[in-house]
Amino acid sequence: MATTPVYLFAGFLESGKTTFIESVLQDPNFTRRERTLLIMTEEGEVEIDPKVIKKSRTIVESFEDQEELTTEVLYNLIKKHKPDRII
């Protein structure tokens, strides 16, 4: 199985994680027409613009409870979406 790079963004509430992720997704040097799987485990104060999601070929999967995000679930998401990277 090929390796898939994973980028983890962590920080305090309202520290700007969502805003930073949105700016990364808008950077053509990062996306280069590759598919990104964005896994969200909390709702931020700011939402990522749906136009940015679509243009950057990003698939968003949200989880209310972090306990739901198991190795098996992650494996199935990779199998389903075939991402080039995971955020």
mmCIF file of C-alpha atoms in Angstrom:
data_model
loop_
_atom_site.group_PDB
_atom_site.id
_atom_site.type_symbol
_atom_site.label_atom_id
_atom_site.label_comp_id
_atom_site.label_asym_id
_atom_site.label_seq_id
_atom_site.Cartn_x
_atom_site.Cartn_y
_atom_site.Cartn_z
ATOM 1 C CA MET A 1 0.000 0.000 0.000
ATOM 2 C CA ALA A 2 1.317 3.457 -0.886
ATOM 3 C CA THR A 3 1.914 5.929 1.895
ATOM 4 C CA THR A 4 -0.343 8.945 2.256
ATOM 5 C CA PRO A 5 1.087 12.083 3.883
ATOM 6 C CA VAL A 6 -0.850 13.268 6.939
ATOM 7 C CA TYR A 7 -0.770 16.886 8.145
ATOM 8 C CA LEU A 8 -1.986 17.439 11.704
ATOM 9 C CA PHE A 9 -3.030 20.888 12.878
ATOM 10 C CA ALA A 10 -3.618 21.262 16.604
ATOM 11 C CA GLY A 11 -4.045 24.256 18.844
ATOM 12 C CA PHE A 12 -6.176 26.021 21.383
ATOM 13 C CA LEU A 13 -9.782 26.970 20.684
ATOM 14 C CA GLU A 14 -10.034 30.037 18.448
ATOM 15 C CA SER A 15 -6.297 29.942 17.688
ATOM 16 C CA GLY A 16 -6.825 30.164 13.907
ATOM 17 C CA LYS A 17 -6.495 26.506 12.835
ATOM 18 C CA THR A 18 -9.428 26.638 10.406
ATOM 19 C CA THR A 19 -8.274 29.934 8.893
ATOM 20 C CA PHE A 20 -4.783 28.516 8.439
ATOM 21 C CA ILE A 21 -6.100 25.310 6.822
ATOM 22 C CA GLU A 22 -8.218 27.374 4.425
ATOM 23 C CA SER A 23 -5.153 29.423 3.408
ATOM 24 C CA VAL A 24 -3.169 26.204 2.835
ATOM 25 C CA LEU A 25 -5.954 24.816 0.628
ATOM 26 C CA GLN A 26 -5.868 28.016 -1.444
ATOM 27 C CA ASP A 27 -2.142 27.703 -2.080
ATOM 28 C CA PRO A 28 -1.637 26.237 -5.582
ATOM 29 C CA ASN A 29 1.831 25.001 -4.575
ATOM 30 C CA PHE A 30 0.200 22.780 -1.945
ATOM 31 C CA THR A 31 -2.802 21.457 -3.824
ATOM 32 C CA ARG A 32 -1.467 20.986 -7.370
ATOM 33 C CA ARG A 33 -4.754 19.368 -8.410
ATOM 34 C CA GLU A 34 -4.339 16.545 -5.902
ATOM 35 C CA ARG A 35 -7.199 15.202 -3.785
ATOM 36 C CA THR A 36 -7.214 16.121 -0.083
ATOM 37 C CA LEU A 37 -9.172 14.397 2.669
ATOM 38 C CA LEU A 38 -9.911 16.870 5.469
ATOM 39 C CA ILE A 39 -10.887 15.173 8.721
ATOM 40 C CA MET A 40 -12.475 17.523 11.235
ATOM 41 C CA THR A 41 -13.007 16.569 14.872
ATOM 42 C CA GLU A 42 -14.330 19.902 16.129
ATOM 43 C CA GLU A 43 -16.357 22.802 14.798
ATOM 44 C CA GLY A 44 -14.432 26.043 14.634
ATOM 45 C CA GLU A 45 -15.749 29.577 14.955
ATOM 46 C CA VAL A 46 -14.986 30.046 11.249
ATOM 47 C CA GLU A 47 -16.081 27.676 8.489
ATOM 48 C CA ILE A 48 -13.980 26.929 5.425
ATOM 49 C CA ASP A 49 -15.518 28.514 2.336
ATOM 50 C CA PRO A 50 -17.300 25.802 0.299
ATOM 51 C CA LYS A 51 -15.802 27.321 -2.889
ATOM 52 C CA VAL A 52 -12.303 26.709 -1.480
ATOM 53 C CA ILE A 53 -13.263 23.115 -0.643
ATOM 54 C CA LYS A 54 -14.507 22.481 -4.178
ATOM 55 C CA LYS A 55 -11.680 24.270 -5.990
ATOM 56 C CA SER A 56 -8.999 22.486 -3.953
ATOM 57 C CA ARG A 57 -10.523 19.034 -4.600
ATOM 58 C CA THR A 58 -11.039 18.514 -0.871
ATOM 59 C CA ILE A 59 -13.372 15.977 0.689
ATOM 60 C CA VAL A 60 -14.506 16.825 4.229
ATOM 61 C CA GLU A 61 -15.337 14.150 6.795
ATOM 62 C CA SER A 62 -16.489 15.376 10.216
ATOM 63 C CA PHE A 63 -16.629 13.479 13.483
ATOM 64 C CA GLU A 64 -18.589 14.665 16.529
ATOM 65 C CA ASP A 65 -16.744 12.313 18.867
ATOM 66 C CA GLN A 66 -13.011 11.776 18.430
ATOM 67 C CA GLU A 67 -13.484 8.215 19.700
ATOM 68 C CA GLU A 68 -15.265 7.422 16.404
ATOM 69 C CA LEU A 69 -12.043 8.013 14.451
ATOM 70 C CA THR A 70 -10.478 4.565 14.721
ATOM 71 C CA THR A 71 -7.768 2.961 12.611
ATOM 72 C CA GLU A 72 -10.425 0.952 10.794
ATOM 73 C CA VAL A 73 -12.509 4.061 10.041
ATOM 74 C CA LEU A 74 -9.435 5.890 8.752
ATOM 75 C CA TYR A 75 -8.471 2.931 6.572
ATOM 76 C CA ASN A 76 -12.003 2.844 5.117
ATOM 77 C CA LEU A 77 -11.922 6.599 4.416
ATOM 78 C CA ILE A 78 -8.638 6.208 2.541
ATOM 79 C CA LYS A 79 -10.046 3.294 0.581
ATOM 80 C CA LYS A 80 -13.255 5.214 -0.226
ATOM 81 C CA HIS A 81 -11.780 8.610 -1.187
ATOM 82 C CA LYS A 82 -8.261 7.639 -2.354
ATOM 83 C CA PRO A 83 -6.726 10.928 -1.168
ATOM 84 C CA ASP A 84 -3.261 12.155 -2.066
ATOM 85 C CA ARG A 85 -2.979 13.709 1.405
ATOM 86 C CA ILE A 86 -4.890 13.895 4.675
ATOM 87 C CA ILE A 87 -5.330 16.959 6.846
#
